[in-house]
Amino acid sequence: MTAMLDPVEAITNAFPNAIQDVLEFRGEITLVVDSDYIVSVCRFCRDTKGLEYNFLSDVSGVDYYPQEPRFAVSYHLYSMVHNRSLRLKVYLPGDNPVVSSVTSVYPAANWSEREVYDLFGVYFTDHPDLRRILMPEGWDGHPLRKDYPLGYETVQFSFNFDEIDRHKPYARE
């Protein structure tokens, strides 16, 4: 078994221009990575002896609307060899959220990236099958964006029963 490397030190030394910030909270390390380097950093994390982050457990999206950069994509890596986790995060602008797909490094990213694309509208270049996964193909918009219009139905109570009842679609004979 190879000796464990410090992931922050190893990645920062290998990619000095890629790491924008290092965050540690309750024992979890997050590296904020320049989006241009995400595929190279993931490949380095997977292939470097002492790191061996060989499992991508999740890819998730975040909408920070109205802040800029608006979107973030988080990659949750796990090393089965060393039993430790690492999060990589990239920030993307609201007007053109585009990042390279990491499916060439972690094939399991395929479905998670499609989900982020479908629900947030983040476009993954070089993705082998980027299409909607949860919403119908003809759906307009991305439902997890904070500026997406909410749909709702007014709850029917005794005081507004007649008003709500007039708008309900009943089966016609």
PDB file of C-alpha atoms in Angstrom:
ATOM      1  CA  MET A   1       0.000   0.000   0.000  1.00  0.00           C
ATOM      2  CA  THR A   2       1.329   3.398  -0.948  1.00  0.00           C
ATOM      3  CA  ALA A   3       1.680   6.216   1.544  1.00  0.00           C
ATOM      4  CA  MET A   4      -1.170   8.712   1.603  1.00  0.00           C
ATOM      5  CA  LEU A   5      -0.476  12.125   0.140  1.00  0.00           C
ATOM      6  CA  ASP A   6      -2.002  15.345   1.378  1.00  0.00           C
ATOM      7  CA  PRO A   7      -4.551  16.084  -1.391  1.00  0.00           C
ATOM      8  CA  VAL A   8      -4.379  19.873  -0.980  1.00  0.00           C
ATOM      9  CA  GLU A   9      -0.592  19.951  -1.219  1.00  0.00           C
ATOM     10  CA  ALA A  10      -0.372  17.420  -4.059  1.00  0.00           C
ATOM     11  CA  ILE A  11      -3.030  19.077  -6.234  1.00  0.00           C
ATOM     12  CA  THR A  12      -1.796  22.612  -5.524  1.00  0.00           C
ATOM     13  CA  ASN A  13       1.757  21.628  -6.470  1.00  0.00           C
ATOM     14  CA  ALA A  14       0.630  19.867  -9.650  1.00  0.00           C
ATOM     15  CA  PHE A  15      -1.799  22.625 -10.719  1.00  0.00           C
ATOM     16  CA  PRO A  16      -0.698  25.934  -9.172  1.00  0.00           C
ATOM     17  CA  ASN A  17      -2.975  28.002 -11.441  1.00  0.00           C
ATOM     18  CA  ALA A  18      -6.026  25.740 -11.079  1.00  0.00           C
ATOM     19  CA  ILE A  19      -6.808  25.971  -7.366  1.00  0.00           C
ATOM     20  CA  GLN A  20      -8.746  29.122  -6.506  1.00  0.00           C
ATOM     21  CA  ASP A  21      -9.563  28.356  -2.871  1.00  0.00           C
ATOM     22  CA  VAL A  22      -9.297  25.661  -0.217  1.00  0.00           C
ATOM     23  CA  LEU A  23     -12.161  25.280   2.232  1.00  0.00           C
ATOM     24  CA  GLU A  24     -12.241  23.011   5.254  1.00  0.00           C
ATOM     25  CA  PHE A  25     -15.378  22.514   7.297  1.00  0.00           C
ATOM     26  CA  ARG A  26     -15.874  19.822   9.916  1.00  0.00           C
ATOM     27  CA  GLY A  27     -13.097  17.694   8.508  1.00  0.00           C
ATOM     28  CA  GLU A  28     -14.277  17.889   4.897  1.00  0.00           C
ATOM     29  CA  ILE A  29     -11.963  19.455   2.339  1.00  0.00           C
ATOM     30  CA  THR A  30     -13.272  21.348  -0.676  1.00  0.00           C
ATOM     31  CA  LEU A  31     -10.980  22.552  -3.423  1.00  0.00           C
ATOM     32  CA  VAL A  32     -12.395  25.313  -5.616  1.00  0.00           C
ATOM     33  CA  VAL A  33     -10.992  24.579  -9.068  1.00  0.00           C
ATOM     34  CA  ASP A  34     -10.858  26.764 -12.178  1.00  0.00           C
ATOM     35  CA  SER A  35     -13.394  25.188 -14.540  1.00  0.00           C
ATOM     36  CA  ASP A  36     -10.801  24.901 -17.332  1.00  0.00           C
ATOM     37  CA  TYR A  37      -8.807  22.416 -15.226  1.00  0.00           C
ATOM     38  CA  ILE A  38     -11.543  20.168 -13.800  1.00  0.00           C
ATOM     39  CA  VAL A  39     -10.890  17.178 -16.073  1.00  0.00           C
ATOM     40  CA  SER A  40      -7.111  17.320 -15.501  1.00  0.00           C
ATOM     41  CA  VAL A  41      -7.529  17.652 -11.735  1.00  0.00           C
ATOM     42  CA  CYS A  42      -9.974  14.722 -11.639  1.00  0.00           C
ATOM     43  CA  ARG A  43      -7.601  12.580 -13.684  1.00  0.00           C
ATOM     44  CA  PHE A  44      -4.716  13.535 -11.359  1.00  0.00           C
ATOM     45  CA  CYS A  45      -6.809  12.668  -8.288  1.00  0.00           C
ATOM     46  CA  ARG A  46      -7.718   9.273  -9.726  1.00  0.00           C
ATOM     47  CA  ASP A  47      -4.317   8.238 -11.116  1.00  0.00           C
ATOM     48  CA  THR A  48      -1.801   9.590  -8.578  1.00  0.00           C
ATOM     49  CA  LYS A  49      -0.419   7.045  -6.125  1.00  0.00           C
ATOM     50  CA  GLY A  50      -1.177   8.243  -2.625  1.00  0.00           C
ATOM     51  CA  LEU A  51      -4.400   9.975  -3.662  1.00  0.00           C
ATOM     52  CA  GLU A  52      -6.264   7.330  -5.691  1.00  0.00           C
ATOM     53  CA  TYR A  53      -9.707   8.924  -5.620  1.00  0.00           C
ATOM     54  CA  ASN A  54     -11.120   6.078  -7.670  1.00  0.00           C
ATOM     55  CA  PHE A  55     -14.834   6.605  -7.028  1.00  0.00           C
ATOM     56  CA  LEU A  56     -17.015   9.531  -8.046  1.00  0.00           C
ATOM     57  CA  SER A  57     -19.950   9.344  -5.663  1.00  0.00           C
ATOM     58  CA  ASP A  58     -21.887  12.369  -6.885  1.00  0.00           C
ATOM     59  CA  VAL A  59     -22.002  15.418  -9.129  1.00  0.00           C
ATOM     60  CA  SER A  60     -24.387  18.084  -7.899  1.00  0.00           C
ATOM     61  CA  GLY A  61     -25.382  21.596  -8.875  1.00  0.00           C
ATOM     62  CA  VAL A  62     -26.049  24.722  -6.822  1.00  0.00           C
ATOM     63  CA  ASP A  63     -27.759  27.951  -7.848  1.00  0.00           C
ATOM     64  CA  TYR A  64     -26.559  31.009  -5.916  1.00  0.00           C
ATOM     65  CA  TYR A  65     -28.954  33.430  -7.645  1.00  0.00           C
ATOM     66  CA  PRO A  66     -28.744  36.482  -7.541  1.00  0.00           C
ATOM     67  CA  GLN A  67     -24.989  36.234  -6.814  1.00  0.00           C
ATOM     68  CA  GLU A  68     -22.343  35.935  -9.514  1.00  0.00           C
ATOM     69  CA  PRO A  69     -20.884  33.502 -10.304  1.00  0.00           C
ATOM     70  CA  ARG A  70     -24.356  32.082 -10.178  1.00  0.00           C
ATOM     71  CA  PHE A  71     -23.808  28.319 -10.481  1.00  0.00           C
ATOM     72  CA  ALA A  72     -21.501  25.818  -8.851  1.00  0.00           C
ATOM     73  CA  VAL A  73     -20.922  22.180  -9.740  1.00  0.00           C
ATOM     74  CA  SER A  74     -19.565  19.943  -6.972  1.00  0.00           C
ATOM     75  CA  TYR A  75     -17.744  16.682  -7.616  1.00  0.00           C
ATOM     76  CA  HIS A  76     -17.660  14.332  -4.625  1.00  0.00           C
ATOM     77  CA  LEU A  77     -14.664  11.994  -4.861  1.00  0.00           C
ATOM     78  CA  TYR A  78     -13.871   9.045  -2.618  1.00  0.00           C
ATOM     79  CA  SER A  79     -10.718   6.977  -2.261  1.00  0.00           C
ATOM     80  CA  MET A  80     -11.571   3.370  -1.466  1.00  0.00           C
ATOM     81  CA  VAL A  81      -7.878   2.662  -0.991  1.00  0.00           C
ATOM     82  CA  HIS A  82      -7.363   5.343   1.676  1.00  0.00           C
ATOM     83  CA  ASN A  83     -10.966   5.665   2.956  1.00  0.00           C
ATOM     84  CA  ARG A  84     -11.262   9.437   2.565  1.00  0.00           C
ATOM     85  CA  SER A  85     -13.328  11.968   0.659  1.00  0.00           C
ATOM     86  CA  LEU A  86     -12.588  15.095  -1.317  1.00  0.00           C
ATOM     87  CA  ARG A  87     -14.902  17.641  -2.898  1.00  0.00           C
ATOM     88  CA  LEU A  88     -13.959  19.586  -6.017  1.00  0.00           C
ATOM     89  CA  LYS A  89     -16.090  22.603  -6.863  1.00  0.00           C
ATOM     90  CA  VAL A  90     -16.220  24.819  -9.936  1.00  0.00           C
ATOM     91  CA  TYR A  91     -18.085  28.123 -10.195  1.00  0.00           C
ATOM     92  CA  LEU A  92     -19.824  29.086 -13.436  1.00  0.00           C
ATOM     93  CA  PRO A  93     -21.361  32.356 -14.656  1.00  0.00           C
ATOM     94  CA  GLY A  94     -25.124  32.714 -14.859  1.00  0.00           C
ATOM     95  CA  ASP A  95     -25.238  33.809 -18.497  1.00  0.00           C
ATOM     96  CA  ASN A  96     -23.266  30.849 -19.911  1.00  0.00           C
ATOM     97  CA  PRO A  97     -22.808  27.966 -17.443  1.00  0.00           C
ATOM     98  CA  VAL A  98     -20.483  25.626 -19.361  1.00  0.00           C
ATOM     99  CA  VAL A  99     -17.925  23.152 -18.017  1.00  0.00           C
ATOM    100  CA  SER A 100     -16.142  20.113 -19.467  1.00  0.00           C
ATOM    101  CA  SER A 101     -17.591  16.705 -18.748  1.00  0.00           C
ATOM    102  CA  VAL A 102     -15.570  14.372 -16.503  1.00  0.00           C
ATOM    103  CA  THR A 103     -17.110  11.216 -18.016  1.00  0.00           C
ATOM    104  CA  SER A 104     -13.771  10.423 -19.678  1.00  0.00           C
ATOM    105  CA  VAL A 105     -12.268  10.091 -16.179  1.00  0.00           C
ATOM    106  CA  TYR A 106     -15.286   8.841 -14.224  1.00  0.00           C
ATOM    107  CA  PRO A 107     -17.879   7.156 -16.480  1.00  0.00           C
ATOM    108  CA  ALA A 108     -20.372   7.264 -13.592  1.00  0.00           C
ATOM    109  CA  ALA A 109     -20.588  11.045 -14.074  1.00  0.00           C
ATOM    110  CA  ASN A 110     -22.790  10.448 -17.115  1.00  0.00           C
ATOM    111  CA  TRP A 111     -26.136  10.330 -15.290  1.00  0.00           C
ATOM    112  CA  SER A 112     -25.268  12.918 -12.624  1.00  0.00           C
ATOM    113  CA  GLU A 113     -24.112  15.444 -15.219  1.00  0.00           C
ATOM    114  CA  ARG A 114     -27.304  14.864 -17.189  1.00  0.00           C
ATOM    115  CA  GLU A 115     -29.306  15.573 -14.040  1.00  0.00           C
ATOM    116  CA  VAL A 116     -27.431  18.843 -13.403  1.00  0.00           C
ATOM    117  CA  TYR A 117     -27.946  19.784 -17.054  1.00  0.00           C
ATOM    118  CA  ASP A 118     -31.658  18.980 -16.906  1.00  0.00           C
ATOM    119  CA  LEU A 119     -32.474  20.710 -13.622  1.00  0.00           C
ATOM    120  CA  PHE A 120     -30.015  23.651 -13.627  1.00  0.00           C
ATOM    121  CA  GLY A 121     -29.162  24.184 -17.300  1.00  0.00           C
ATOM    122  CA  VAL A 122     -25.393  23.687 -16.868  1.00  0.00           C
ATOM    123  CA  TYR A 123     -23.969  22.538 -20.205  1.00  0.00           C
ATOM    124  CA  PHE A 124     -21.234  19.848 -20.113  1.00  0.00           C
ATOM    125  CA  THR A 125     -18.998  19.903 -23.190  1.00  0.00           C
ATOM    126  CA  ASP A 126     -17.769  16.548 -24.537  1.00  0.00           C
ATOM    127  CA  HIS A 127     -20.548  14.680 -22.719  1.00  0.00           C
ATOM    128  CA  PRO A 128     -21.396  11.456 -24.613  1.00  0.00           C
ATOM    129  CA  ASP A 129     -25.203  11.754 -24.241  1.00  0.00           C
ATOM    130  CA  LEU A 130     -26.248  15.155 -22.878  1.00  0.00           C
ATOM    131  CA  ARG A 131     -30.045  15.195 -22.899  1.00  0.00           C
ATOM    132  CA  ARG A 132     -32.822  15.524 -20.365  1.00  0.00           C
ATOM    133  CA  ILE A 133     -33.078  12.736 -17.837  1.00  0.00           C
ATOM    134  CA  LEU A 134     -35.930  13.727 -15.472  1.00  0.00           C
ATOM    135  CA  MET A 135     -38.028  16.260 -17.359  1.00  0.00           C
ATOM    136  CA  PRO A 136     -39.739  15.578 -20.714  1.00  0.00           C
ATOM    137  CA  GLU A 137     -37.747  16.527 -23.829  1.00  0.00           C
ATOM    138  CA  GLY A 138     -40.104  19.388 -24.675  1.00  0.00           C
ATOM    139  CA  TRP A 139     -39.971  20.935 -21.189  1.00  0.00           C
ATOM    140  CA  ASP A 140     -39.196  24.631 -21.161  1.00  0.00           C
ATOM    141  CA  GLY A 141     -36.691  25.777 -18.529  1.00  0.00           C
ATOM    142  CA  HIS A 142     -34.766  24.207 -15.684  1.00  0.00           C
ATOM    143  CA  PRO A 143     -36.862  23.641 -12.539  1.00  0.00           C
ATOM    144  CA  LEU A 144     -34.149  23.885  -9.851  1.00  0.00           C
ATOM    145  CA  ARG A 145     -33.064  27.366 -10.869  1.00  0.00           C
ATOM    146  CA  LYS A 146     -34.048  29.850  -8.202  1.00  0.00           C
ATOM    147  CA  ASP A 147     -35.691  32.156 -10.728  1.00  0.00           C
ATOM    148  CA  TYR A 148     -37.860  29.377 -12.191  1.00  0.00           C
ATOM    149  CA  PRO A 149     -41.558  30.238 -11.743  1.00  0.00           C
ATOM    150  CA  LEU A 150     -43.291  28.263  -9.037  1.00  0.00           C
ATOM    151  CA  GLY A 151     -46.538  26.512  -9.800  1.00  0.00           C
ATOM    152  CA  TYR A 152     -49.041  26.005  -7.028  1.00  0.00           C
ATOM    153  CA  GLU A 153     -52.637  25.260  -6.265  1.00  0.00           C
ATOM    154  CA  THR A 154     -54.614  27.145  -3.647  1.00  0.00           C
ATOM    155  CA  VAL A 155     -55.642  24.863  -0.804  1.00  0.00           C
ATOM    156  CA  GLN A 156     -59.377  24.352  -0.415  1.00  0.00           C
ATOM    157  CA  PHE A 157     -60.859  25.161   3.006  1.00  0.00           C
ATOM    158  CA  SER A 158     -64.400  25.711   4.223  1.00  0.00           C
ATOM    159  CA  PHE A 159     -64.161  29.503   3.848  1.00  0.00           C
ATOM    160  CA  ASN A 160     -63.053  29.380   0.168  1.00  0.00           C
ATOM    161  CA  PHE A 161     -64.716  26.114  -0.903  1.00  0.00           C
ATOM    162  CA  ASP A 162     -67.032  27.599  -3.541  1.00  0.00           C
ATOM    163  CA  GLU A 163     -64.305  29.764  -5.138  1.00  0.00           C
ATOM    164  CA  ILE A 164     -61.856  26.863  -5.485  1.00  0.00           C
ATOM    165  CA  ASP A 165     -64.557  24.426  -6.543  1.00  0.00           C
ATOM    166  CA  ARG A 166     -65.475  26.620  -9.553  1.00  0.00           C
ATOM    167  CA  HIS A 167     -61.933  26.244 -10.973  1.00  0.00           C
ATOM    168  CA  LYS A 168     -61.522  22.492 -10.470  1.00  0.00           C
ATOM    169  CA  PRO A 169     -61.514  20.329 -13.593  1.00  0.00           C
ATOM    170  CA  TYR A 170     -64.269  17.757 -13.117  1.00  0.00           C
ATOM    171  CA  ALA A 171     -64.955  14.929 -15.557  1.00  0.00           C
ATOM    172  CA  ARG A 172     -67.754  15.809 -17.958  1.00  0.00           C
ATOM    173  CA  GLU A 173     -70.409  13.333 -18.908  1.00  0.00           C
TER     174      GLU A 173
END
